[in-house]
CSV table of N, CA and C in Angstrom, one decimal:
chain,number,residue,atom,x,y,z
A,921,LEU,N,-202.8,-8.5,185.2
A,921,LEU,CA,-201.4,-8.1,184.9
A,921,LEU,C,-201.8,-7.0,186.0
A,922,SER,N,-202.6,-6.1,186.3
A,922,SER,CA,-202.7,-4.6,187.3
A,922,SER,C,-202.0,-5.8,188.4
A,923,GLN,N,-202.4,-6.2,189.0
A,923,GLN,CA,-202.0,-7.6,190.3
A,923,GLN,C,-200.5,-7.7,190.2
A,924,ILE,N,-199.6,-7.7,189.0
A,924,ILE,CA,-198.7,-8.4,189.2
A,924,ILE,C,-197.9,-7.0,189.3
A,925,ARG,N,-198.0,-6.2,188.7
A,925,ARG,CA,-197.7,-4.9,188.3
A,925,ARG,C,-197.5,-3.9,189.9
A,926,THR,N,-198.6,-4.0,190.3
A,926,THR,CA,-198.7,-3.7,191.7
A,926,THR,C,-197.8,-4.4,192.9
A,927,GLY,N,-198.0,-5.1,192.8
A,927,GLY,CA,-196.8,-6.4,193.3
A,927,GLY,C,-195.8,-6.0,193.2
A,928,ILE,N,-195.0,-5.9,192.2
A,928,ILE,CA,-193.9,-5.8,191.7
A,928,ILE,C,-193.7,-4.5,192.3
A,929,GLU,N,-194.4,-3.1,192.0
A,929,GLU,CA,-194.0,-1.6,192.4
A,929,GLU,C,-193.8,-1.6,194.1
A,930,LYS,N,-194.5,-2.7,194.6
A,930,LYS,CA,-194.9,-2.4,196.1
A,930,LYS,C,-193.8,-3.9,196.8
A,931,ASN,N,-192.8,-3.9,196.1
A,931,ASN,CA,-192.2,-5.2,196.0
A,931,ASN,C,-192.6,-6.0,197.2
A,932,GLU,N,-193.9,-7.1,196.8
A,932,GLU,CA,-194.8,-7.6,197.4
A,932,GLU,C,-194.5,-8.8,196.1
A,933,THR,N,-193.6,-9.9,196.4
A,933,THR,CA,-193.2,-10.9,195.6
A,933,THR,C,-194.6,-11.9,195.7
A,934,GLU,N,-194.8,-12.0,196.7
A,934,GLU,CA,-195.5,-13.1,197.1
A,934,GLU,C,-197.7,-13.0,196.6
A,935,SER,N,-197.9,-11.7,196.5
A,935,SER,CA,-198.8,-11.0,195.9
A,935,SER,C,-198.4,-10.9,194.1
A,936,ALA,N,-197.5,-10.8,193.5
A,936,ALA,CA,-197.1,-10.8,192.2
A,936,ALA,C,-197.1,-12.0,192.2
A,937,GLY,N,-196.4,-13.2,192.4
A,937,GLY,CA,-196.5,-14.7,192.2
A,937,GLY,C,-197.7,-15.0,192.1
A,938,ILE,N,-198.9,-15.3,193.0
A,938,ILE,CA,-200.3,-15.8,192.9
A,938,ILE,C,-200.6,-15.1,192.2
A,939,ALA,N,-201.1,-13.4,191.7
A,939,ALA,CA,-201.5,-13.1,190.3
A,939,ALA,C,-200.8,-13.9,189.1
A,940,ALA,N,-199.3,-13.6,188.7
A,940,ALA,CA,-199.2,-14.4,187.7
A,940,ALA,C,-199.6,-16.3,187.8
A,941,HIS,N,-199.9,-16.6,188.8
A,941,HIS,CA,-199.9,-18.1,188.9
A,941,HIS,C,-201.5,-18.2,188.8
A,942,SER,N,-202.4,-17.1,189.0
A,942,SER,CA,-204.0,-17.0,188.3
A,942,SER,C,-204.2,-16.9,187.1
A,943,MET,N,-203.1,-16.6,186.4
A,943,MET,CA,-203.4,-16.3,184.7
A,943,MET,C,-202.7,-17.6,183.7
A,944,LYS,N,-202.3,-18.6,184.2
A,944,LYS,CA,-201.5,-19.7,183.5
A,944,LYS,C,-202.7,-20.8,183.1
A,945,PRO,N,-204.1,-20.7,184.0
A,945,PRO,CA,-205.3,-20.9,183.5
A,945,PRO,C,-206.0,-20.1,182.2
A,946,LEU,N,-206.0,-19.4,182.0
A,946,LEU,CA,-206.2,-18.9,181.2
A,946,LEU,C,-205.6,-18.9,179.9
A,947,MET,N,-203.7,-18.6,180.4
A,947,MET,CA,-202.9,-18.9,179.4
A,947,MET,C,-202.8,-20.3,178.6
A,948,THR,N,-203.5,-20.9,179.6
A,948,THR,CA,-203.5,-22.0,178.8
A,948,THR,C,-204.7,-22.9,177.8
A,949,MET,N,-205.6,-22.2,179.2
A,949,MET,CA,-207.0,-22.1,177.7
A,949,MET,C,-206.9,-21.8,176.1
A,950,LEU,N,-206.5,-20.2,176.4
A,950,LEU,CA,-206.1,-20.0,175.0
A,950,LEU,C,-205.4,-20.0,174.2
A,951,GLY,N,-204.0,-21.5,175.0
A,951,GLY,CA,-203.2,-21.9,173.4
A,951,GLY,C,-202.1,-21.0,173.3
A,952,ILE,N,-201.9,-19.8,174.5
A,952,ILE,CA,-201.2,-18.8,174.4
A,952,ILE,C,-199.9,-19.7,175.1
A,953,GLN,N,-198.7,-20.6,174.6
A,953,GLN,CA,-197.5,-21.7,175.1
A,953,GLN,C,-197.0,-19.8,176.1
A,954,GLU,N,-196.4,-19.1,175.1
A,954,GLU,CA,-195.5,-17.6,175.5
A,954,GLU,C,-196.1,-17.2,176.8
A,955,GLY,N,-197.3,-16.8,176.8
A,955,GLY,CA,-197.9,-16.2,177.8
A,955,GLY,C,-197.4,-17.4,179.1
A,956,LEU,N,-197.9,-18.7,179.0
A,956,LEU,CA,-198.1,-19.7,179.9
A,956,LEU,C,-196.8,-19.4,180.7
A,957,THR,N,-195.6,-19.9,179.6
A,957,THR,CA,-194.3,-19.7,179.9
A,957,THR,C,-193.8,-18.4,180.8
A,958,LEU,N,-194.3,-17.2,180.3
A,958,LEU,CA,-193.9,-16.2,181.1
A,958,LEU,C,-194.4,-15.4,182.5
A,959,ALA,N,-195.6,-16.1,182.3
A,959,ALA,CA,-196.5,-16.1,183.8
A,959,ALA,C,-196.0,-16.9,184.9
A,960,SER,N,-195.4,-18.8,184.5
A,960,SER,CA,-194.8,-19.4,184.4
A,960,SER,C,-193.8,-19.0,185.7
A,961,GLY,N,-192.7,-18.1,184.7
A,961,GLY,CA,-191.4,-17.5,185.1
A,961,GLY,C,-191.3,-16.5,186.2
A,962,ILE,N,-192.6,-16.1,185.8
A,962,ILE,CA,-192.6,-14.4,186.8
A,962,ILE,C,-193.4,-15.2,188.5
A,963,GLU,N,-193.7,-16.4,188.6
A,963,GLU,CA,-194.6,-16.8,189.2
A,963,GLU,C,-193.1,-17.7,190.4
A,964,GLN,N,-192.4,-18.4,189.4
A,964,GLN,CA,-191.3,-19.0,189.9
A,964,GLN,C,-190.0,-17.8,190.5
A,965,LYS,N,-189.8,-16.8,189.8
A,965,LYS,CA,-188.7,-15.8,190.5
A,965,LYS,C,-189.5,-15.0,191.6
A,966,CYS,N,-190.7,-15.0,191.3
A,966,CYS,CA,-190.8,-14.7,192.8
A,966,CYS,C,-190.8,-15.3,194.2
A,967,LYS,N,-191.4,-16.5,193.6
A,967,LYS,CA,-191.0,-17.9,195.2
A,967,LYS,C,-189.2,-17.6,195.3
A,968,ASP,N,-188.5,-17.4,194.1
A,968,ASP,CA,-187.2,-17.6,194.3
A,968,ASP,C,-186.4,-17.0,195.4
A,969,GLY,N,-187.7,-15.7,195.0
A,969,GLY,CA,-186.7,-14.1,195.1
A,969,GLY,C,-186.0,-13.7,194.8
A,970,THR,N,-186.0,-13.5,193.8
A,970,THR,CA,-185.4,-12.7,192.4
A,970,THR,C,-185.6,-11.9,192.5
A,971,ASP,N,-184.6,-10.6,191.7
A,971,ASP,CA,-184.6,-9.6,192.0
A,971,ASP,C,-185.9,-8.7,191.7
A,972,ILE,N,-186.8,-8.3,192.4
A,972,ILE,CA,-188.0,-7.5,191.7
A,972,ILE,C,-188.1,-7.0,190.5
A,973,ARG,N,-187.0,-6.3,190.7
A,973,ARG,CA,-186.9,-5.4,189.7
A,973,ARG,C,-186.3,-6.0,187.8
A,974,THR,N,-186.3,-7.2,188.0
A,974,THR,CA,-185.9,-8.2,186.5
A,974,THR,C,-187.2,-8.3,186.7
A,975,LEU,N,-188.4,-8.7,187.1
A,975,LEU,CA,-189.4,-8.7,186.6
A,975,LEU,C,-190.3,-7.6,186.0
A,976,ALA,N,-189.7,-6.8,185.7
A,976,ALA,CA,-190.5,-5.4,185.3
A,976,ALA,C,-190.5,-6.0,183.7
A,977,SER,N,-189.5,-6.4,182.7
A,977,SER,CA,-189.4,-6.8,181.7
A,977,SER,C,-190.2,-7.7,181.2
A,978,ASP,N,-190.5,-9.0,182.2
A,978,ASP,CA,-190.9,-10.5,181.5
A,978,ASP,C,-192.7,-9.4,182.0
A,979,LEU,N,-192.8,-8.9,182.8
A,979,LEU,CA,-193.6,-8.7,182.8
A,979,LEU,C,-194.6,-7.3,181.4
A,980,ASP,N,-193.5,-6.5,181.3
A,980,ASP,CA,-194.0,-6.3,180.2
A,980,ASP,C,-194.3,-6.9,178.8
A,981,LYS,N,-193.4,-7.8,178.7
A,981,LYS,CA,-193.6,-9.1,177.7
A,981,LYS,C,-195.2,-9.6,177.7
A,982,LEU,N,-195.7,-10.1,178.7
A,982,LEU,CA,-196.5,-10.6,179.0
A,982,LEU,C,-198.0,-9.9,178.5
A,983,SER,N,-197.4,-8.8,179.1
A,983,SER,CA,-199.1,-8.0,178.7
A,983,SER,C,-198.7,-7.7,177.3
A,984,SER,N,-198.2,-7.4,176.8
A,984,SER,CA,-198.2,-7.3,175.2
A,984,SER,C,-198.6,-8.2,174.2
A,985,ILE,N,-198.5,-9.5,174.6
A,985,ILE,CA,-199.0,-11.3,174.7
A,985,ILE,C,-200.3,-10.7,174.8
A,986,CYS,N,-200.5,-10.7,176.2
A,986,CYS,CA,-202.3,-10.2,176.4
A,986,CYS,C,-203.3,-9.1,175.2
A,987,SER,N,-202.5,-8.1,175.4
A,987,SER,CA,-202.5,-7.2,174.4
A,987,SER,C,-203.0,-7.9,173.1
A,988,ILE,N,-202.1,-8.5,172.3
A,988,ILE,CA,-202.5,-9.0,170.8
A,988,ILE,C,-203.6,-9.9,170.9
A,989,ALA,N,-203.7,-10.7,172.1
A,989,ALA,CA,-204.2,-11.8,171.8
A,989,ALA,C,-206.0,-11.1,172.1
A,990,LEU,N,-205.9,-10.4,172.7
A,990,LEU,CA,-207.3,-9.6,173.1
A,990,LEU,C,-207.8,-9.1,172.0
A,991,LYS,N,-206.9,-7.9,171.3
A,991,LYS,CA,-207.0,-7.6,169.7
A,991,LYS,C,-208.0,-8.4,168.9
A,992,GLU,N,-206.7,-9.5,169.2
A,992,GLU,CA,-207.3,-11.0,167.8
A,992,GLU,C,-208.8,-11.6,168.6
A,993,ILE,N,-209.3,-11.6,169.5
A,993,ILE,CA,-210.4,-12.2,170.5
A,993,ILE,C,-211.5,-11.3,169.7
A,994,GLN,N,-210.8,-10.0,169.7
A,994,GLN,CA,-212.5,-9.0,169.3
A,994,GLN,C,-212.6,-8.2,168.0
A,995,GLN,N,-211.1,-9.6,166.9
A,995,GLN,CA,-211.1,-9.1,165.9
A,995,GLN,C,-212.5,-10.7,165.0
A,996,LEU,N,-213.1,-11.4,165.6
A,996,LEU,CA,-213.4,-12.6,165.9
A,996,LEU,C,-215.0,-12.4,165.1
A,997,LYS,N,-215.4,-12.7,164.4
A,997,LYS,CA,-216.8,-12.7,164.1
A,997,LYS,C,-217.6,-13.0,165.1
A,998,PRO,N,-218.9,-13.2,165.9
A,998,PRO,CA,-219.6,-13.8,166.8
A,998,PRO,C,-219.3,-15.0,167.4
A,999,ASP,N,-220.0,-15.5,165.2
A,999,ASP,CA,-220.2,-16.9,166.2
A,999,ASP,C,-218.9,-17.8,166.4
A,1000,GLN,N,-217.5,-16.8,165.5
A,1000,GLN,CA,-216.1,-17.5,166.2
A,1000,GLN,C,-216.2,-17.7,167.6
A,1001,ARG,N,-216.4,-16.9,168.4
A,1001,ARG,CA,-216.1,-16.9,169.5
A,1001,ARG,C,-216.2,-17.8,170.6
A,1002,SER,N,-217.1,-18.6,170.5
A,1002,SER,CA,-217.5,-19.6,170.9
A,1002,SER,C,-217.1,-21.2,170.8
C-alpha cells in the first residue's frame, strides 16, 4: 500500500501500477474479492494513464479493506491461522 501511495504522490504511475499488481496474489489467496478488484483497477488505471489523482479514492478503499482483513486475521486463534 505504501508503494502505491508513494507512486501516486510522486506521479509515478508505473511504480504505483507495479505495486498494485503485486498485491493481487495476496488478495486472491485471502479471498478478498473487493481488494482484488480494487488492486486490478488501480493497476489498469496506471497503465491507461488515468489522472493519478483519481486513484487516491481507490487506494483509500483498498487500505480500509486491508486494515479490516488484518484485524480479522489477528483475532483468529493461533490454531485457526494456518
